[in-house]
Structures are given as structure tokens and as C-alpha cells.
Short mmCIF file of C-alpha atoms and ligand atoms in Angstrom, two decimals:
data_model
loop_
_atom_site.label_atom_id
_atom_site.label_comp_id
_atom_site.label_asym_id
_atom_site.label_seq_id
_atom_site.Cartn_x
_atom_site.Cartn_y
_atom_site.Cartn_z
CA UNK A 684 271.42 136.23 231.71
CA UNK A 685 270.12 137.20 235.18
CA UNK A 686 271.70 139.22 237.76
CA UNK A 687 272.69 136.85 239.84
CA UNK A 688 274.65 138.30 242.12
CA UNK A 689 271.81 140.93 243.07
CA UNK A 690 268.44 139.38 243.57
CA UNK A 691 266.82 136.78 245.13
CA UNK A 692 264.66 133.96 243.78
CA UNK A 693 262.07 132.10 244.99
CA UNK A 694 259.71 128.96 243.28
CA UNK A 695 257.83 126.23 244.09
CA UNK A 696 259.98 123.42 243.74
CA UNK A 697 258.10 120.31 243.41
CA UNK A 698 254.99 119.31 241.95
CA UNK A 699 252.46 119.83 245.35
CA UNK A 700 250.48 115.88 245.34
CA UNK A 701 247.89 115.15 247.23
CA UNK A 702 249.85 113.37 250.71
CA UNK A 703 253.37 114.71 249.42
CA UNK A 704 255.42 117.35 250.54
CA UNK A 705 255.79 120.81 249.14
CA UNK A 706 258.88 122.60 248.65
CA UNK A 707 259.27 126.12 248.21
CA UNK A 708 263.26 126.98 247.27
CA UNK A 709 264.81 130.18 247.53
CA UNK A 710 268.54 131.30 246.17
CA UNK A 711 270.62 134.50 246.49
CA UNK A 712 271.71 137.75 249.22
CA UNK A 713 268.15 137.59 251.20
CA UNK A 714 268.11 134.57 252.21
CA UNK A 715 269.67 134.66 255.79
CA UNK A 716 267.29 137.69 256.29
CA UNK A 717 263.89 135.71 254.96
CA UNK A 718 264.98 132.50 257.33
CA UNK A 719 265.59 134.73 260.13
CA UNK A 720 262.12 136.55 259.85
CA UNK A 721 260.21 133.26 259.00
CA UNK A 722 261.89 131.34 262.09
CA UNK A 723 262.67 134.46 264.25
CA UNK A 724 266.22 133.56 264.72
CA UNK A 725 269.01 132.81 262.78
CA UNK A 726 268.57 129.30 261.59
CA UNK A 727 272.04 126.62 261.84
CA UNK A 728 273.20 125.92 258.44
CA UNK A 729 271.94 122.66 256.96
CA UNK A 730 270.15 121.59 260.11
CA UNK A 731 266.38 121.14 259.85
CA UNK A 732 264.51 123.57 262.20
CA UNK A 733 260.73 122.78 262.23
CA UNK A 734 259.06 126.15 261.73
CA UNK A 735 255.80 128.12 261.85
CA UNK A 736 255.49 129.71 258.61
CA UNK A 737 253.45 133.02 259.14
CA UNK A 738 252.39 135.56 257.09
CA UNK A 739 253.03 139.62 258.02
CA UNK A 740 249.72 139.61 260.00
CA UNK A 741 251.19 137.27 262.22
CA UNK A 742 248.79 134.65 260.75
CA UNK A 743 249.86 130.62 260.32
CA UNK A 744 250.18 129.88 256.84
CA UNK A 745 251.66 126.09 257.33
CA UNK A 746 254.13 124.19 260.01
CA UNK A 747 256.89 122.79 258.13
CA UNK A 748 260.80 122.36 257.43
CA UNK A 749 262.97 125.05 257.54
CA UNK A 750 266.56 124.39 256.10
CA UNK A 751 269.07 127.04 255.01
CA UNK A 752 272.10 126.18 252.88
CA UNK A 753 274.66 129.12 253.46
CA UNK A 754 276.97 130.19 250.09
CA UNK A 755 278.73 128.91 248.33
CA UNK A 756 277.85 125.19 249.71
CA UNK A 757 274.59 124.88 248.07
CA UNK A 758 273.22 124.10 244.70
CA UNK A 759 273.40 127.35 243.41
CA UNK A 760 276.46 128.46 244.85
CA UNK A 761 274.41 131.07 246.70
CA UNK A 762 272.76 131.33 250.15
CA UNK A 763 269.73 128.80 249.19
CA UNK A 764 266.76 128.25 251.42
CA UNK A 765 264.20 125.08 251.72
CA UNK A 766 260.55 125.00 253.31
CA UNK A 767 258.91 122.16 253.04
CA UNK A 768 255.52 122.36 254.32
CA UNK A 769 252.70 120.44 253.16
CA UNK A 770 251.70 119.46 249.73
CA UNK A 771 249.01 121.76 248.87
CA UNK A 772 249.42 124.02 245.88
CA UNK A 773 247.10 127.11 248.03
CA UNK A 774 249.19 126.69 250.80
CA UNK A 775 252.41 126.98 248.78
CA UNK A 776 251.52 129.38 246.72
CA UNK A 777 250.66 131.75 249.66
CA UNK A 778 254.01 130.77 251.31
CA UNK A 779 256.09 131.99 247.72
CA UNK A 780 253.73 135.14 248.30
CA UNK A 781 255.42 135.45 251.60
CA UNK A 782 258.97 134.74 250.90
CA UNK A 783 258.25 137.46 247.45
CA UNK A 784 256.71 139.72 250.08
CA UNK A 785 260.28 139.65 251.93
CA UNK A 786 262.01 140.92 248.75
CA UNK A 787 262.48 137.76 246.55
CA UNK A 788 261.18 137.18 242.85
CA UNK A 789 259.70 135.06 241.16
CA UNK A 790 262.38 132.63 239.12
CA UNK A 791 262.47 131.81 235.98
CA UNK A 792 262.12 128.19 234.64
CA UNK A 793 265.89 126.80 234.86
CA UNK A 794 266.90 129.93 237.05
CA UNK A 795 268.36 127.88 239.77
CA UNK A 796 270.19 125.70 237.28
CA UNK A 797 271.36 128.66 235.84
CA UNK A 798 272.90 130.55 238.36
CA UNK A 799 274.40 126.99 239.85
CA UNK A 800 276.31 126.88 236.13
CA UNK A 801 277.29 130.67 236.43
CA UNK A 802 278.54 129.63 239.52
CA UNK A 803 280.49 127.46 238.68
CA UNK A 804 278.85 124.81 240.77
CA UNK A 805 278.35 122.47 237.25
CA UNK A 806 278.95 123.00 233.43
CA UNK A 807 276.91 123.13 230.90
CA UNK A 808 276.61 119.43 230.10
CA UNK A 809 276.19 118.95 233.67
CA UNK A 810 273.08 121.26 233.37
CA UNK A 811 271.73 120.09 230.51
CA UNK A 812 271.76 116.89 232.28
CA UNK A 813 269.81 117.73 234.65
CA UNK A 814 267.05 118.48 232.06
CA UNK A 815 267.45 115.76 230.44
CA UNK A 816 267.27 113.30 233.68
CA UNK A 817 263.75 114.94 234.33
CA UNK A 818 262.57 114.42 231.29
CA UNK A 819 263.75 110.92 230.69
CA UNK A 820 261.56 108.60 229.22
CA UNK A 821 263.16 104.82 229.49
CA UNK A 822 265.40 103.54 232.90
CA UNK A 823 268.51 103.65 230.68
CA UNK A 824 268.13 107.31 229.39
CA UNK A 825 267.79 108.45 233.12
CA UNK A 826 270.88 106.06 234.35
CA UNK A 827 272.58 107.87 231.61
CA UNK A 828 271.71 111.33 232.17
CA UNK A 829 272.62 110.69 235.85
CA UNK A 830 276.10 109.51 234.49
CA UNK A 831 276.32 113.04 232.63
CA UNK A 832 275.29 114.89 235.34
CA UNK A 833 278.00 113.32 237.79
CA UNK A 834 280.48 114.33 235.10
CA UNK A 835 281.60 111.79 233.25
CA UNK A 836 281.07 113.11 229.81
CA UNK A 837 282.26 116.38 231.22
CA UNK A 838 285.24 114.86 232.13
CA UNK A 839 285.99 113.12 228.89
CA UNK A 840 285.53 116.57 227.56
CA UNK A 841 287.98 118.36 229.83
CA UNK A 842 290.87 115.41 229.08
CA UNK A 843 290.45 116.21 225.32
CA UNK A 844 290.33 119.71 225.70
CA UNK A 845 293.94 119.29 227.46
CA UNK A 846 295.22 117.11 225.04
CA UNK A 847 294.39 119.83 222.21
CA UNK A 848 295.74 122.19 224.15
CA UNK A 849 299.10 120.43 224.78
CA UNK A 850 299.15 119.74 221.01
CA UNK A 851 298.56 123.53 220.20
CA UNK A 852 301.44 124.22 222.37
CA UNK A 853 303.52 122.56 220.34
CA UNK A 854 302.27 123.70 216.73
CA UNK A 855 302.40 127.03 217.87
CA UNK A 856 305.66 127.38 219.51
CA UNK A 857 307.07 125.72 216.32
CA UNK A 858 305.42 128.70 214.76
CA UNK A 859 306.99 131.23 216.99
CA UNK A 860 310.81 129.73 216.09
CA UNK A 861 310.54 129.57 212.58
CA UNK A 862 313.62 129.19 212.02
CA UNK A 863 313.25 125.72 213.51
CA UNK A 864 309.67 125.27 212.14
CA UNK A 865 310.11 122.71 209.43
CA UNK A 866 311.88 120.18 211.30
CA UNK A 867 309.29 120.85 214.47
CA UNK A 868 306.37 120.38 212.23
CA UNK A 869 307.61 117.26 210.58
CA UNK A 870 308.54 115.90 213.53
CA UNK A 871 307.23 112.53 214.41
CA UNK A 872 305.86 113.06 217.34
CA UNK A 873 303.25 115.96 216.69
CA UNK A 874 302.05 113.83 214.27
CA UNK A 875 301.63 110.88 216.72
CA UNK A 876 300.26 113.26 219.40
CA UNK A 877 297.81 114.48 216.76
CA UNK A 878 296.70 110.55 216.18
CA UNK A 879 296.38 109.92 219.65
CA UNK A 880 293.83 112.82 219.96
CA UNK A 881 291.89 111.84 217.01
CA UNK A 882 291.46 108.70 218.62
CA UNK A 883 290.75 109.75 221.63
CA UNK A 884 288.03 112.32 219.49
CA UNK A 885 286.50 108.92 217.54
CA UNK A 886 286.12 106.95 221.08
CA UNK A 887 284.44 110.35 222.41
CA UNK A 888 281.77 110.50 218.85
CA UNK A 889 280.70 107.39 219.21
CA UNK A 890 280.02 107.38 222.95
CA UNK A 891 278.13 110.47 222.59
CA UNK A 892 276.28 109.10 219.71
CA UNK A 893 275.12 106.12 221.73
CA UNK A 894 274.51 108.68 224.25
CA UNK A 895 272.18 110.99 222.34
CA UNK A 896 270.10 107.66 221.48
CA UNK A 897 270.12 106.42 225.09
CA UNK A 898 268.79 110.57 225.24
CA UNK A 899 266.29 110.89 222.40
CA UNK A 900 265.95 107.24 221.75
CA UNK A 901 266.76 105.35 218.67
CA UNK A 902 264.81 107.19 215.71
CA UNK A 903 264.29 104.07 212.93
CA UNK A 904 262.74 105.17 209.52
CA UNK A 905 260.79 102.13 208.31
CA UNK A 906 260.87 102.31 204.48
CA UNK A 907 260.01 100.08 201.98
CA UNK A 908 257.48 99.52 198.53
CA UNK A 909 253.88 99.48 199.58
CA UNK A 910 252.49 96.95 200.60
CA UNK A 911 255.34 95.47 202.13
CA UNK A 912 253.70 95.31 205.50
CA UNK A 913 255.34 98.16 206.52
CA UNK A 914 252.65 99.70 208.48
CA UNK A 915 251.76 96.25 210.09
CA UNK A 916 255.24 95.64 211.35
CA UNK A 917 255.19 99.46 213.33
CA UNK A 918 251.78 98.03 214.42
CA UNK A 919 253.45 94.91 215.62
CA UNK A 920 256.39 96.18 217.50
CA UNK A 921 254.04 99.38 218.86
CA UNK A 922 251.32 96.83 219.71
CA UNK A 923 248.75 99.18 218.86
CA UNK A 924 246.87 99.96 215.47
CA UNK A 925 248.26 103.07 215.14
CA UNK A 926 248.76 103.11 211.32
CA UNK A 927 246.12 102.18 209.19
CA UNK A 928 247.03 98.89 207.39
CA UNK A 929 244.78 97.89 204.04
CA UNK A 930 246.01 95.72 201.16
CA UNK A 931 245.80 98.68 198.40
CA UNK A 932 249.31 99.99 197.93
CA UNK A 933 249.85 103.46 198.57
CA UNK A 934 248.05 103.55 201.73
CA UNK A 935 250.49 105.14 203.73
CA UNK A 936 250.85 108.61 202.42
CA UNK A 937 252.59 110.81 205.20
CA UNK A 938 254.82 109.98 208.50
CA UNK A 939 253.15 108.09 211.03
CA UNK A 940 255.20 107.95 214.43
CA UNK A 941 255.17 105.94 217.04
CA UNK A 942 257.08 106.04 220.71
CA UNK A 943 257.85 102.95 222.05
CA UNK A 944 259.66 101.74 225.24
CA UNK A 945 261.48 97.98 224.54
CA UNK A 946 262.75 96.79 227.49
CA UNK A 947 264.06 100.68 229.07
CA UNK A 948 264.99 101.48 225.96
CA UNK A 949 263.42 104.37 223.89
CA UNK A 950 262.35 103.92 220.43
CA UNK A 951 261.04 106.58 217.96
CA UNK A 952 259.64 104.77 215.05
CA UNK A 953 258.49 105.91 211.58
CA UNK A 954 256.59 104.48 209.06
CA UNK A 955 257.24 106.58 206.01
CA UNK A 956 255.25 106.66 202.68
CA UNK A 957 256.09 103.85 200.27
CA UNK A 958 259.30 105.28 198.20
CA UNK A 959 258.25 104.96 194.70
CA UNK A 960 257.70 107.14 191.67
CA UNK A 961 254.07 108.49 191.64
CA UNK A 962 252.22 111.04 190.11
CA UNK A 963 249.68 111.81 192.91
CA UNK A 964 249.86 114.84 194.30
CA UNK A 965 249.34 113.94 198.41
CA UNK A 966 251.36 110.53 197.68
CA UNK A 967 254.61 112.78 196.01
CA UNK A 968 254.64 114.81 199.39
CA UNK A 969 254.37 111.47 201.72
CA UNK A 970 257.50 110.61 199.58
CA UNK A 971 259.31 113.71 200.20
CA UNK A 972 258.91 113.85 203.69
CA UNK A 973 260.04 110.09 203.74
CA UNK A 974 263.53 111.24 202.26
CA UNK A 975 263.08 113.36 204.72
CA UNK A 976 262.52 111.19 207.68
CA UNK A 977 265.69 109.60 206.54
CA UNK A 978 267.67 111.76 207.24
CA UNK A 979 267.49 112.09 210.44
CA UNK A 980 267.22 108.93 211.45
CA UNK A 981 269.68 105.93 213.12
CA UNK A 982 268.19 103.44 211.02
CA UNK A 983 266.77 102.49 207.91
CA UNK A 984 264.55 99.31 208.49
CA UNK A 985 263.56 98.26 205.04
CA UNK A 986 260.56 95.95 205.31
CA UNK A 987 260.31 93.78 201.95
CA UNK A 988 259.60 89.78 200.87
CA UNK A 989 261.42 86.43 199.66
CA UNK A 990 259.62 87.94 196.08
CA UNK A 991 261.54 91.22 195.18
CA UNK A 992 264.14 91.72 198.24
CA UNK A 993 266.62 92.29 195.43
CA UNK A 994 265.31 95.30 193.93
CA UNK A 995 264.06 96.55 197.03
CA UNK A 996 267.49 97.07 198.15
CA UNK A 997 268.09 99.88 196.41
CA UNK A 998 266.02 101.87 198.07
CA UNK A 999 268.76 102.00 200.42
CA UNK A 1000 270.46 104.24 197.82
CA UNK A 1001 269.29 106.90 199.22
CA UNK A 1002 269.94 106.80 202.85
CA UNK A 1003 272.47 108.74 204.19
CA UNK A 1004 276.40 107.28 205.01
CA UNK A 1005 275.90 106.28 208.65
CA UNK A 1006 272.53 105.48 209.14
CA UNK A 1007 272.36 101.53 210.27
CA UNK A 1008 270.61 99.86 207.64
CA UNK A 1009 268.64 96.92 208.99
CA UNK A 1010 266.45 94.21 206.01
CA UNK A 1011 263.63 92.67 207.29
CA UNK A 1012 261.85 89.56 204.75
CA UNK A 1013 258.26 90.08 205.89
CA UNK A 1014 255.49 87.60 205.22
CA UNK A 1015 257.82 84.68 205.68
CA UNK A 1016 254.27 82.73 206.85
CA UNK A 1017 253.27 83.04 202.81
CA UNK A 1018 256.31 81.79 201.68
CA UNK A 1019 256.63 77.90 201.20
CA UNK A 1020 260.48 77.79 200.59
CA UNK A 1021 262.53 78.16 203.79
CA UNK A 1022 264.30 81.65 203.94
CA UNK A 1023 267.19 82.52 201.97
CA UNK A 1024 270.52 83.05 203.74
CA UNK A 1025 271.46 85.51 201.27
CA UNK A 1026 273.08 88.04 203.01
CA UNK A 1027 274.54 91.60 201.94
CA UNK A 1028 277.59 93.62 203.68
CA UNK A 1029 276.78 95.95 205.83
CA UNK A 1030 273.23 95.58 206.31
CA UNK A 1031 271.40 93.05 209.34
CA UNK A 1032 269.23 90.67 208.02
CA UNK A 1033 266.20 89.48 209.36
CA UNK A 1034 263.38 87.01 208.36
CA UNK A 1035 260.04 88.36 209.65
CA UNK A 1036 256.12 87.65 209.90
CA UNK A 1037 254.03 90.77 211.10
CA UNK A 1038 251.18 88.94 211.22
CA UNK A 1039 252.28 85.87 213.05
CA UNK A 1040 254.69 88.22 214.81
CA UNK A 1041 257.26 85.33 213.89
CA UNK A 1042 261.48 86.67 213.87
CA UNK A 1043 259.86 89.97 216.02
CA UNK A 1044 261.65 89.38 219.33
CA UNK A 1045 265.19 89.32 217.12
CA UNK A 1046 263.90 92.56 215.85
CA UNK A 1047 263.24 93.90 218.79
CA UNK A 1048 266.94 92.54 220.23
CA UNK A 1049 268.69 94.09 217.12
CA UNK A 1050 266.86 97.63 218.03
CA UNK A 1051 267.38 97.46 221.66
CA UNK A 1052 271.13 96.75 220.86
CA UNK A 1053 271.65 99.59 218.46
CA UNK A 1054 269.90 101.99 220.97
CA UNK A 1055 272.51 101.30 223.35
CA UNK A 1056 270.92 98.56 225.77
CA UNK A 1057 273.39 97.19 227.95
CA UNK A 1058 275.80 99.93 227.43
CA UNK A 1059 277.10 99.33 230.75
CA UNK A 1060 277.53 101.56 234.05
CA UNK A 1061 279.61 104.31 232.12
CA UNK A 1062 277.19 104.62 229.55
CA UNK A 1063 276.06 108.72 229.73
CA UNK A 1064 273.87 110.66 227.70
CA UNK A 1065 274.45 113.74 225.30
CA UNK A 1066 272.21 116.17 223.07
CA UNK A 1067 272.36 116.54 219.73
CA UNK A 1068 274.64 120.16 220.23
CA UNK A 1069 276.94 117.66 221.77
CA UNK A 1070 277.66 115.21 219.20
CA UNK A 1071 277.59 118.39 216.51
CA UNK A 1072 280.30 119.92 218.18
CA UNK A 1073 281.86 116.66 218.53
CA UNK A 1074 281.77 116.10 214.87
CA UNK A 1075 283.09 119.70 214.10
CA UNK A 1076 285.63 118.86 216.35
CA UNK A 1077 286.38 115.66 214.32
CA UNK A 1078 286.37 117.70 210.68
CA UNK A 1079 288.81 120.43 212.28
CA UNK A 1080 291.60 117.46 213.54
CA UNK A 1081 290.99 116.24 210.29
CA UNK A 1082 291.95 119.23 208.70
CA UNK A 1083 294.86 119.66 210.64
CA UNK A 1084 296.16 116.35 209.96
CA UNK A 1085 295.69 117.05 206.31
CA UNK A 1086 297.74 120.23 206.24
CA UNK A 1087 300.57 119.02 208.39
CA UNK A 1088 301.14 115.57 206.46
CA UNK A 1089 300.77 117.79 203.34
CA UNK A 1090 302.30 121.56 203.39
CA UNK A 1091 303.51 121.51 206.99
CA UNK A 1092 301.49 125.10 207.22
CA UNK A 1093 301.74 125.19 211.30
CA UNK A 1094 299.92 128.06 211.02
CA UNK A 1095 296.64 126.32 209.41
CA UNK A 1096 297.07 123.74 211.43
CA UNK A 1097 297.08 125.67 214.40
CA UNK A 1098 294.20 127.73 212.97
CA UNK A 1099 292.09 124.09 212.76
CA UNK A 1100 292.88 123.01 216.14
CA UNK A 1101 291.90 126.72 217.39
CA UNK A 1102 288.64 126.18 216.07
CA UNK A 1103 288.54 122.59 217.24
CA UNK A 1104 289.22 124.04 220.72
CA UNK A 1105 286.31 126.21 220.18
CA UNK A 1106 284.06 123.79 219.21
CA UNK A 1107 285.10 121.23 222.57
CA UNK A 1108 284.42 124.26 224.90
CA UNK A 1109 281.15 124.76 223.68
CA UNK A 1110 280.13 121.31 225.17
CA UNK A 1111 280.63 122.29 228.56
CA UNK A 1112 280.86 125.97 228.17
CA UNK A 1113 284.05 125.95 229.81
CA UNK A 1114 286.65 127.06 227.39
CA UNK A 1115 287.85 131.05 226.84
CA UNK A 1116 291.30 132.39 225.16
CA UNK A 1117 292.07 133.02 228.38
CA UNK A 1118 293.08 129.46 229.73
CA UNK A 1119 295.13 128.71 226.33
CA UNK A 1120 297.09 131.78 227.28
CA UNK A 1121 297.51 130.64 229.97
CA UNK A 1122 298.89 127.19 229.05
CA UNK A 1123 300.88 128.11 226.45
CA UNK A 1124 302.96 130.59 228.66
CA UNK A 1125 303.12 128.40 231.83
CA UNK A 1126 304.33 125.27 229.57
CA UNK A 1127 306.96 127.03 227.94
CA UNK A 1128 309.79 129.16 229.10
CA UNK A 1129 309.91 131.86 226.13
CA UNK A 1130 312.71 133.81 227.30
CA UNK A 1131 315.24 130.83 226.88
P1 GDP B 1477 252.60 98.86 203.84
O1 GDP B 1477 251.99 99.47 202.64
O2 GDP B 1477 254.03 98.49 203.58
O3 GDP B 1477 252.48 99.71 205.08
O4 GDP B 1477 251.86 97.46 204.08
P2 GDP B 1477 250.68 97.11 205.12
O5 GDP B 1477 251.22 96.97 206.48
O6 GDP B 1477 249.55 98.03 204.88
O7 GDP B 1477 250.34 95.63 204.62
C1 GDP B 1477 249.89 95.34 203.32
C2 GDP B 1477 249.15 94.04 203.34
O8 GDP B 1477 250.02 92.96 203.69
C3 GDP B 1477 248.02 93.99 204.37
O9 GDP B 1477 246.93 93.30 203.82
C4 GDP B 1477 248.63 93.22 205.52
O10 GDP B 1477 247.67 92.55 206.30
C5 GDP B 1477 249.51 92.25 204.79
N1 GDP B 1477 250.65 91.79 205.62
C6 GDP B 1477 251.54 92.56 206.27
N2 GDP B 1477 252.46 91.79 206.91
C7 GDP B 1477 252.13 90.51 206.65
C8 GDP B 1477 252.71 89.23 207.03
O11 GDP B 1477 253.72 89.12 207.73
N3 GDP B 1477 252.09 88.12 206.55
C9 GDP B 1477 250.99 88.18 205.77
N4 GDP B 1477 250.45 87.07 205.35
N5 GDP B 1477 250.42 89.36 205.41
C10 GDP B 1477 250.97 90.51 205.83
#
């Protein structure tokens, strides 16, 4: 953690380009000095003064913009300073030499971020958002992690974290009058309020699920016997020849990947080896890392034909509870009998041709939906720590509600939703003992 209440910062904050603007950015206690020396008076807080930027010699590094954000109403929550001069990286670079020259340092990558979260100017979602919206990689991920970044998930977070709290409240002051404790516990209404936040939990999971795939994009594990067309149907969809197609089964002996963008949407596709029993050595370890693949994937696309489908189905035996499971018929162009409507629960079916590229576009619909396409305006994104917490979250309400319908035990039940807490305040980094204290003796009058 820096020392952020100490030293100043200073980096180059955007990529110099060829007719853009630089920006050089500057945070912490020196920064009203450094604007005053570089403009030679005391510059008016966010007002842009146009500047000679000059070096100790007196020398003209660059004319630019000179913009000073006093504390705490800036990004960082510190005194943050802006020069924007012009978009050449020798010129910027000897204008950071400058500013270091007047007693900043060089930051560190996320610094600024960094010191806005210890701040308090954002939380840690909020920050992570950031990241994430500059490294986005379809339109929706990026309206998403703009949604994040504004809050919302944060938000949903905080109102969560409350309604925990107010249910801990309860527990526990049932706890502290035990005399009272049994008819507290089994009390109707804890066991509604507990409901209500486990549904409010569920709503929260799957949001951040769709969230994390709007994020990462939707990771599909193609699987299916050789031969299948497995390999040609990644081609298809990728539009490339990116894994090597040939009519002798077996071909496919490790993890191809492929990236693809459908419509805004990001997909992270994965052709794995055939799954079947083998005895080659190199073809065993494709397998394994296809079981692999699986499981950490949204979706299991098994690629088979009118001939077979049936047994090929169980290949789906072995991936994981939760993973969308998607059949595609391939070769439908060979087959002389229209498809078969059978259909299984559970599971989308799709007829397909790879090679005609016949039933592809409701493919490609059925993936764009599952990654979260037309999620809507509210839609924001998460990371994978998110949803983990998230789900610990879910396990430790479970918990609870197991013990209370049970045994009663407040005190495990409390325990759970302690850890629950826990787990919640790690999203946004928000949460210490501290605040439940604080709730817990500002809801209730003890002394009565
Ligand atoms: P994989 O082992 O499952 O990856 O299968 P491949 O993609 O390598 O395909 C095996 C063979 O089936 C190749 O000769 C492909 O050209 C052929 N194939 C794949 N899809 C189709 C299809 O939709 N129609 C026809 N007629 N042939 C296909």
C-alpha cells in the first residue's frame, strides 16, 4: 500500500499519438507548489490556464494546458494536477522529468486508482471497473463496466450488506436475552427476513454471473466424438481456419481457442479433444485437459449427428451442474430424413450444417443470448472474485437457514451470517467489525 498521504505522483496519462494530446497527471501535497512554479502563479482551481512549460534552465519544453484540481474534489481525493501539452512521447517524457525534478515520483501502474479507493473517492468494485472498462473487448462489456463503475453493482452490494446486517441484529440480540431466545429464533419473521435476503442474494448471483460473461465473455467448451465436425463448426462461427479439420478421427488432440466478437458480444470458444477412451499417449492428455476445459466453462456445446445423437449425450455426464448444455445435429446437409424433433430437458437443441453453415445464425442467437446480449441498460459487469464471494455468500445464508429451521442454534446462525457479511464486504472492500458495532448498538436500546 503506498503512502499516500506523503508523496506525490506523477505519470504520463495517455497513450502520446501522433496529432493527439498528451497528458501528464500528477496527485498528492506538491501539487499547488509544482503548478505554481510551472505557471508562476497560483493557478484557479479547475480553470484551464494555458501555460509555458519550462524546464529549471528556464528553457521551453512545450505550451500547453495547465489545470489543477484542489483536494479532496478530484479523482484521487488529493490535490491532482493536469498538463496537457502535445502528443509526443520526448516531449512528455521530459515534462514528467520536470514535474519528478519538483519532488514528485514516478507512480505505479493503478496508483491513482489506488489512492482514489483509499480515499474513499470509489470502492473496490468501482475500481476494478475501471480496469475492466479499459480493457473491454465487445460494446456490451464496456456499457457494463461503465454501469459498475457508476455504482450500480456497488449499490446492490451495499443494500444486501444492510439487509444482513439488520438480520444479524436480530439473531444476535435474541442471543443476548436468552431467556427469550427460543421463541425469538422461531419466530416467523426472522425466518421470512432470512428468505427475503436469500432472494435478494439469488437475484444478485445471477446478475453478477451474466455480468462476469458480459466481463470475460461467454467461455463455450465444444465437445463431442471425433469427427463430429467439431473443429469445423469453431471454424465456422470464428470464420477463420484456425483448427485443423481432416476426416481421420482423433485429429484434435489438445485445446484450440478461439476469441470471437458476435454482434458486441464476447465469445471464448474451445474446441476440446474428442472425449473418448484411448490409449495414445498425446490423445489421453487432449482428453484430460478437455475435462478440464469443462470445467470452467458456461457451456457445453456438444456437436454430434442424426446417426448416434443418443449415445453422444452422455458425454454430457460429465459436465459440471450449471454449465448450459447446448446439442447441436451437425451434417444435417448428409442426412436425407428431415431432422428429428426429439428433444431432451434441459438441454437447447439445434439442427446444424458446418459446411453449408445452415442453422449457424440460431447458433450464434442462442450464444449471444446466453452471454447476456440485450441485458438491458442496468446490465453491469463483475469479476470472477465477485461472483465467488457471491456464492460464499449464498452457501453461508444457506447454512444459516439450515440451522435455524433445524436446532434454532442463534449462535451458528449468527456465526454463518458473520461470515456471509465477510464475504459481501470483500466485493467492495467496504465492510469492517466496526460498522456492525455500530449498527447493532445504534438499533437497539440495550439498557431497557
Ligand atoms: P472433429 O473431429 O469433431 O473436430 O471433426 P472435424 O471438424 O475435423 O470434421 C470431420 C469431418 O467431417 C471433416 O471431413 C469435415 O469436413 C466433415 N464435416 C464437418 N461438418 C460437416 C457438415 O456439416 N457437413 C458435412 N457434409 N461434413 C462435415
Amino acid at each position: 500500500m503506498s503512502d499516500h498521504t506523503t508523496e506525490t505522483i506523477a505519470a504520463i496519462a495517455s497513450a502520446p499519438g501522433a496529432a493527439g494530446v498528451g497528458v501528464v497527471r500528477v496527485s498528492g501535497p506538491l501539487v499547488p507548489a509544482i503548478a505554481q512554479t510551472l505557471l508562476g502563479r497560483l493557478p484557479q482551481p479547475r480553470h484551464a490556464h494555458f501555460a509555458a512549460f519550462r524546464d529549471t534552465s528556464g528553457a521551453l519544453i512545450d505550451r500547453g494546458l495547465l489545470l489543477h484540481f484542489p483536494a479532496p474534489a478530484s479523482y484521487t481525493g488529493e490535490h491532482v494536477l493536469e498538463l496537457q501539452g502535445h502528443g509526443s512521447a520526448v516531449l512528455l517524457d521530459l515534462l514528467l522529468r520536470r514535474v519528478c525534478e519538483l519532488g514528485a515520483r514516478l507512480a505505479r501502474p493503478g496508483e491513482f486508482t489506488e489512492r482514489a479507493f483509499l480515499n474513499g473517492k470509489l470502492d473496490l468494485a468501482q475500481a476494478e471497473a475501471i480496469a475492466d472498462l479499459i480493457a473491454a473487448r465487445s460494446q456490451a462489456g464496456a456499457r457494463a463496466a461503465l454501469q459498475s463503475m457508476e455504482g450500480v453493482f456497488s449499490r446492490k452490494v451495499e443494500a444486501l450488506l444492510q439487509a444482513l446486517i439488520a438480520l444479524r441484529v436480530h439473531i444476535e440480540a435474541a442471543i443476548d436475552f436468552p431467556e427469550e431466545e427460543i421463541d425469538f429464533l422461531a419466530d416467523l419473521a426472522i425466518t421470512r427476513q432470512l428468505e427475503a435476503v436469500r432472494a435478494e442474494l439469488a437475484e444478485l448471483l445471477h446478475e453478477a454471473q451474466r455480468g462476469l460473461r458480459l466481463n470475460d465473455g461467454l467461455r463455450v467448451a465444444i465437445i463431442g466424438r471425433p469427427n463430429a465436425g467439431k473443429s469445423s463448426l469453431l471454424n465456422a462461427l470464428a470464420g477463420s481456419d484456425r483448427a485443423i479439420v481432416t476426416p481421420i478421427a482423433g485429429t484434435t488432440r489438445d485445446v484450440l481457442r478461439e476469441s470471437l466478437s458476435l454482434d458486441g458480444i464476447a465469445l471464448e470458444l474451445a474446441d476440446t479433444a474428442g472425449l473418448r477412451e484411448t490409449d495414445d499417449e498425446v490423445e489421453r492428455e487432449g482428453v484430460r485437459r478437455a475435462h478440464g476445459e469443462l470445467q470452467r466453462a458456461d457451456v457445453a456445446l456438444l456437436v454430434t449427428t442424426q446417426v448416434g445423437f443418443a449415445d453422444d449425450l452422455a458425454l454430457f455426464d460429465t459436465v459440471p451442474v450449471g454449465v448450459e448444455r447446448i446439442v447441436v445435429i451437425n451434417k444435417i446437409d448428409l442426412d436425407r430424413v428431415p431432422p428429428h424433433h426429439k428433444q431432451c430437458e434441459g438441454m437447447h437443441w439445434l439442427w446444424a450444417s458446418a459446411k453449408t453453415g445452415v442453422g449457424l445464425d440460431a447458433l450464434r442467437d442462442r450464444l449471444k443470448q446466453l452471454a447476456g446480449a440485450g441485458s438491458g441498460e442496468g446490465a453491469f459487469s463483475a469479476r470472477r472474485r465477485h461472483v465467488q464471494a457471491l456464492e460464499q455468500v449464498h452457501a453461508h445464508l444457506d447454512h444459516a437457514a439450515g440451522v435455524l429451521a433445524h436446532s434454532r442454534a442463534g449462535e451458528l446462525a449468527a456465526e454463518e451470517l458473520r461470515h456471509a457479511q465477510h464475504a459481501l464486504g470483500e466485493i467492495t472492500g467496504s465492510y469492517s467489525s466496526d460498522d456492525l458495532l455500530g449498527a447493532i448498538f445504534g438499533s437497539f436500546c440495550i439498557g431497557k
